[in-house]
């Protein structure tokens, strides 16, 4: 019967007039424009609103719309909603594989997604929540460190909290966190953590084979196997073994040590360490950047040309390859050509902050302050927790003799990292230019104290000291 009415049970299974008729499914029969009047007409209820095809009122032209139930909500916190601590901190089992905390994995994925959308506030919250749920979520820690979402002081607090919550048999991960978090902090002595990671273990008693048979060794930490630099059976450690962890050939440990050596001012050791990683994994972005920066610091033009040429032949679509070409032209005093290749690198990877810093340096070498400032500000937007972009902006204002703005940005860099000797040196230069010689002397002494906290521990102590960069 094509005539829908409240008295027709075939089309309306609920004959009660107080219930509105069910909406027709798409592709159903068209309603009769002249329905027969009911013998007992009753006022029909108001029709229910048709569901909107665009839930949440999102603009249909935008490619992504966050669900309405997530808007305005803060990221979850494991401290506010206690979870199963045993499940979150279950020890690794070599036979059944490492346990996976689903909540931590989801929080980490959400943080990476928000970081890709440049919503860095929520990205930081979700990544911190992933570490609160599971202290072994290395991917969340690497995202926090690589994206510059946290300052040095905040990262120190995170590392101390993670070290306190890790079980004793995962001391290698606590040392790795401490080493990675102390890259920009010379007062924390990162070489101590690296030495503990690299040192070979000493047994309590008995033979190593008996200990290994009594207690199965955990899975090799971080990226191992094909990613190891000359990996050996000693790379897998027994929890019963005291002393070091024998991870001196681990690729992630060597890469972290190269980055720490570069920021400690030991460019020669950073070059040697980064080259070890680069020979095994040429696509390791962090080590490739450290290698190019170290070669530029050492003035090794031929090595820069060779390494950049090899990378361009292997992966011409990678932005890091063109960063190497830009570094080569900076080393050969041709900033106009360096601008072209740094620009190409920023087009290939707009979120690669070192490419923007190199782009700004190329503009600064040609006295184009406005373009240099724009490039540095792009890097500051990509690295909100890093002091390096603010340091470069302050140095550019100092070069143009704008002392007030230079002091403001350098003070901001000090607030993000109060342990960088280069920043104290630039603040001292500003005070000297202003005529505040006492203040300048205090800042210079602070820079020297931070730079001489310890001798260069990353390379060979018998190496020719003339190769070390000047403080």
JSON list of N, CA, C and O in Angstrom, two decimals, residues 1-15 19-24 28-32 35:
[
{"chain": "A", "resi": 1, "resn": "UNK", "atom": "N", "xyz": [0.86, -1.19, 0.00]},
{"chain": "A", "resi": 1, "resn": "UNK", "atom": "CA", "xyz": [0.00, 0.00, 0.00]},
{"chain": "A", "resi": 1, "resn": "UNK", "atom": "C", "xyz": [0.89, 1.23, 0.00]},
{"chain": "A", "resi": 1, "resn": "UNK", "atom": "O", "xyz": [1.62, 1.49, 0.96]},
{"chain": "A", "resi": 2, "resn": "UNK", "atom": "N", "xyz": [0.89, 2.03, -1.04]},
{"chain": "A", "resi": 2, "resn": "UNK", "atom": "CA", "xyz": [1.79, 3.18, -1.10]},
{"chain": "A", "resi": 2, "resn": "UNK", "atom": "C", "xyz": [1.32, 4.36, -0.29]},
{"chain": "A", "resi": 2, "resn": "UNK", "atom": "O", "xyz": [1.94, 5.41, -0.35]},
{"chain": "A", "resi": 3, "resn": "UNK", "atom": "N", "xyz": [0.16, 4.25, 0.43]},
{"chain": "A", "resi": 3, "resn": "UNK", "atom": "CA", "xyz": [-0.36, 5.39, 1.17]},
{"chain": "A", "resi": 3, "resn": "UNK", "atom": "C", "xyz": [-0.02, 5.22, 2.64]},
{"chain": "A", "resi": 3, "resn": "UNK", "atom": "O", "xyz": [-0.68, 4.47, 3.36]},
{"chain": "A", "resi": 4, "resn": "UNK", "atom": "N", "xyz": [1.04, 5.91, 3.12]},
{"chain": "A", "resi": 4, "resn": "UNK", "atom": "CA", "xyz": [1.37, 5.76, 4.54]},
{"chain": "A", "resi": 4, "resn": "UNK", "atom": "C", "xyz": [0.38, 6.50, 5.40]},
{"chain": "A", "resi": 4, "resn": "UNK", "atom": "O", "xyz": [-0.03, 7.62, 5.11]},
{"chain": "A", "resi": 5, "resn": "UNK", "atom": "N", "xyz": [-0.07, 5.84, 6.42]},
{"chain": "A", "resi": 5, "resn": "UNK", "atom": "CA", "xyz": [-1.00, 6.45, 7.36]},
{"chain": "A", "resi": 5, "resn": "UNK", "atom": "C", "xyz": [-0.77, 5.82, 8.72]},
{"chain": "A", "resi": 5, "resn": "UNK", "atom": "O", "xyz": [-0.25, 4.73, 8.83]},
{"chain": "A", "resi": 6, "resn": "UNK", "atom": "N", "xyz": [-1.19, 6.47, 9.80]},
{"chain": "A", "resi": 6, "resn": "UNK", "atom": "CA", "xyz": [-1.02, 5.87, 11.13]},
{"chain": "A", "resi": 6, "resn": "UNK", "atom": "C", "xyz": [-1.77, 4.58, 11.32]},
{"chain": "A", "resi": 6, "resn": "UNK", "atom": "O", "xyz": [-1.46, 3.81, 12.21]},
{"chain": "A", "resi": 7, "resn": "UNK", "atom": "N", "xyz": [-2.82, 4.32, 10.47]},
{"chain": "A", "resi": 7, "resn": "UNK", "atom": "CA", "xyz": [-3.60, 3.10, 10.62]},
{"chain": "A", "resi": 7, "resn": "UNK", "atom": "C", "xyz": [-3.09, 1.95, 9.77]},
{"chain": "A", "resi": 7, "resn": "UNK", "atom": "O", "xyz": [-3.71, 0.91, 9.71]},
{"chain": "A", "resi": 8, "resn": "UNK", "atom": "N", "xyz": [-2.03, 2.16, 9.05]},
{"chain": "A", "resi": 8, "resn": "UNK", "atom": "CA", "xyz": [-1.49, 1.11, 8.18]},
{"chain": "A", "resi": 8, "resn": "UNK", "atom": "C", "xyz": [-0.34, 0.42, 8.91]},
{"chain": "A", "resi": 8, "resn": "UNK", "atom": "O", "xyz": [0.75, 0.96, 9.01]},
{"chain": "A", "resi": 9, "resn": "UNK", "atom": "N", "xyz": [-0.61, -0.79, 9.46]},
{"chain": "A", "resi": 9, "resn": "UNK", "atom": "CA", "xyz": [0.46, -1.44, 10.24]},
{"chain": "A", "resi": 9, "resn": "UNK", "atom": "C", "xyz": [1.61, -1.94, 9.39]},
{"chain": "A", "resi": 9, "resn": "UNK", "atom": "O", "xyz": [2.66, -2.25, 9.90]},
{"chain": "A", "resi": 10, "resn": "UNK", "atom": "N", "xyz": [1.42, -2.04, 8.10]},
{"chain": "A", "resi": 10, "resn": "UNK", "atom": "CA", "xyz": [2.50, -2.57, 7.27]},
{"chain": "A", "resi": 10, "resn": "UNK", "atom": "C", "xyz": [3.65, -1.59, 7.14]},
{"chain": "A", "resi": 10, "resn": "UNK", "atom": "O", "xyz": [4.78, -1.98, 6.93]},
{"chain": "A", "resi": 11, "resn": "UNK", "atom": "N", "xyz": [3.33, -0.27, 7.20]},
{"chain": "A", "resi": 11, "resn": "UNK", "atom": "CA", "xyz": [4.36, 0.74, 7.09]},
{"chain": "A", "resi": 11, "resn": "UNK", "atom": "C", "xyz": [4.72, 1.37, 8.43]},
{"chain": "A", "resi": 11, "resn": "UNK", "atom": "O", "xyz": [5.77, 1.97, 8.57]},
{"chain": "A", "resi": 12, "resn": "UNK", "atom": "N", "xyz": [3.85, 1.25, 9.41]},
{"chain": "A", "resi": 12, "resn": "UNK", "atom": "CA", "xyz": [4.12, 1.84, 10.70]},
{"chain": "A", "resi": 12, "resn": "UNK", "atom": "C", "xyz": [3.88, 0.78, 11.77]},
{"chain": "A", "resi": 12, "resn": "UNK", "atom": "O", "xyz": [2.75, 0.53, 12.16]},
{"chain": "A", "resi": 13, "resn": "UNK", "atom": "N", "xyz": [4.91, 0.07, 12.22]},
{"chain": "A", "resi": 13, "resn": "UNK", "atom": "CA", "xyz": [4.68, -1.01, 13.19]},
{"chain": "A", "resi": 13, "resn": "UNK", "atom": "C", "xyz": [4.22, -0.50, 14.53]},
{"chain": "A", "resi": 13, "resn": "UNK", "atom": "O", "xyz": [3.69, -1.24, 15.32]},
{"chain": "A", "resi": 14, "resn": "UNK", "atom": "N", "xyz": [4.42, 0.78, 14.85]},
{"chain": "A", "resi": 14, "resn": "UNK", "atom": "CA", "xyz": [3.95, 1.37, 16.10]},
{"chain": "A", "resi": 14, "resn": "UNK", "atom": "C", "xyz": [2.78, 2.30, 15.78]},
{"chain": "A", "resi": 14, "resn": "UNK", "atom": "O", "xyz": [2.97, 3.45, 15.38]},
{"chain": "A", "resi": 15, "resn": "UNK", "atom": "N", "xyz": [1.54, 1.83, 15.91]},
{"chain": "A", "resi": 15, "resn": "UNK", "atom": "CA", "xyz": [0.41, 2.65, 15.48]},
{"chain": "A", "resi": 15, "resn": "UNK", "atom": "C", "xyz": [0.11, 3.81, 16.41]},
{"chain": "A", "resi": 15, "resn": "UNK", "atom": "O", "xyz": [-0.79, 4.57, 16.16]},
{"chain": "A", "resi": 19, "resn": "UNK", "atom": "N", "xyz": [4.22, 8.56, 18.43]},
{"chain": "A", "resi": 19, "resn": "UNK", "atom": "CA", "xyz": [5.54, 8.21, 17.92]},
{"chain": "A", "resi": 19, "resn": "UNK", "atom": "C", "xyz": [5.65, 8.69, 16.49]},
{"chain": "A", "resi": 19, "resn": "UNK", "atom": "O", "xyz": [4.79, 8.35, 15.67]},
{"chain": "A", "resi": 20, "resn": "UNK", "atom": "N", "xyz": [6.66, 9.48, 16.15]},
{"chain": "A", "resi": 20, "resn": "UNK", "atom": "CA", "xyz": [6.77, 9.95, 14.76]},
{"chain": "A", "resi": 20, "resn": "UNK", "atom": "C", "xyz": [7.11, 8.80, 13.84]},
{"chain": "A", "resi": 20, "resn": "UNK", "atom": "O", "xyz": [7.73, 7.83, 14.23]},
{"chain": "A", "resi": 21, "resn": "UNK", "atom": "N", "xyz": [6.65, 8.89, 12.60]},
{"chain": "A", "resi": 21, "resn": "UNK", "atom": "CA", "xyz": [6.95, 7.82, 11.64]},
{"chain": "A", "resi": 21, "resn": "UNK", "atom": "C", "xyz": [8.45, 7.74, 11.38]},
{"chain": "A", "resi": 21, "resn": "UNK", "atom": "O", "xyz": [9.16, 8.73, 11.44]},
{"chain": "A", "resi": 22, "resn": "UNK", "atom": "N", "xyz": [8.92, 6.51, 11.16]},
{"chain": "A", "resi": 22, "resn": "UNK", "atom": "CA", "xyz": [10.34, 6.30, 10.88]},
{"chain": "A", "resi": 22, "resn": "UNK", "atom": "C", "xyz": [10.70, 6.90, 9.54]},
{"chain": "A", "resi": 22, "resn": "UNK", "atom": "O", "xyz": [9.93, 6.82, 8.59]},
{"chain": "A", "resi": 23, "resn": "UNK", "atom": "N", "xyz": [11.85, 7.56, 9.43]},
{"chain": "A", "resi": 23, "resn": "UNK", "atom": "CA", "xyz": [12.22, 8.15, 8.13]},
{"chain": "A", "resi": 23, "resn": "UNK", "atom": "C", "xyz": [12.52, 7.07, 7.11]},
{"chain": "A", "resi": 23, "resn": "UNK", "atom": "O", "xyz": [12.99, 5.99, 7.44]},
{"chain": "A", "resi": 24, "resn": "UNK", "atom": "N", "xyz": [12.21, 7.42, 5.88]},
{"chain": "A", "resi": 24, "resn": "UNK", "atom": "CA", "xyz": [12.45, 6.48, 4.79]},
{"chain": "A", "resi": 24, "resn": "UNK", "atom": "C", "xyz": [13.95, 6.34, 4.54]},
{"chain": "A", "resi": 24, "resn": "UNK", "atom": "O", "xyz": [14.71, 7.30, 4.65]},
{"chain": "A", "resi": 28, "resn": "UNK", "atom": "N", "xyz": [14.19, 4.49, -0.96]},
{"chain": "A", "resi": 28, "resn": "UNK", "atom": "CA", "xyz": [12.90, 3.89, -0.70]},
{"chain": "A", "resi": 28, "resn": "UNK", "atom": "C", "xyz": [11.81, 4.49, -1.58]},
{"chain": "A", "resi": 28, "resn": "UNK", "atom": "O", "xyz": [12.05, 5.32, -2.46]},
{"chain": "A", "resi": 29, "resn": "UNK", "atom": "N", "xyz": [10.55, 4.06, -1.32]},
{"chain": "A", "resi": 29, "resn": "UNK", "atom": "CA", "xyz": [9.43, 4.56, -2.11]},
{"chain": "A", "resi": 29, "resn": "UNK", "atom": "C", "xyz": [9.17, 6.02, -1.79]},
{"chain": "A", "resi": 29, "resn": "UNK", "atom": "O", "xyz": [9.34, 6.49, -0.66]},
{"chain": "A", "resi": 30, "resn": "UNK", "atom": "N", "xyz": [8.75, 6.76, -2.80]},
{"chain": "A", "resi": 30, "resn": "UNK", "atom": "CA", "xyz": [8.37, 8.15, -2.61]},
{"chain": "A", "resi": 30, "resn": "UNK", "atom": "C", "xyz": [7.02, 8.22, -1.91]},
{"chain": "A", "resi": 30, "resn": "UNK", "atom": "O", "xyz": [6.12, 7.44, -2.17]},
{"chain": "A", "resi": 31, "resn": "UNK", "atom": "N", "xyz": [6.85, 9.17, -0.97]},
{"chain": "A", "resi": 31, "resn": "UNK", "atom": "CA", "xyz": [5.55, 9.29, -0.30]},
{"chain": "A", "resi": 31, "resn": "UNK", "atom": "C", "xyz": [4.49, 9.80, -1.26]},
{"chain": "A", "resi": 31, "resn": "UNK", "atom": "O", "xyz": [4.75, 10.51, -2.22]},
{"chain": "A", "resi": 32, "resn": "UNK", "atom": "N", "xyz": [3.22, 9.39, -0.99]},
{"chain": "A", "resi": 32, "resn": "UNK", "atom": "CA", "xyz": [2.10, 9.79, -1.81]},
{"chain": "A", "resi": 32, "resn": "UNK", "atom": "C", "xyz": [1.77, 11.26, -1.55]},
{"chain": "A", "resi": 32, "resn": "UNK", "atom": "O", "xyz": [1.55, 11.67, -0.40]},
{"chain": "A", "resi": 35, "resn": "UNK", "atom": "N", "xyz": [-2.30, 11.84, 0.39]},
{"chain": "A", "resi": 35, "resn": "UNK", "atom": "CA", "xyz": [-2.71, 10.71, 1.25]},
{"chain": "A", "resi": 35, "resn": "UNK", "atom": "C", "xyz": [-4.16, 10.82, 1.63]},
{"chain": "A", "resi": 35, "resn": "UNK", "atom": "O", "xyz": [-4.75, 11.91, 1.65]}
]
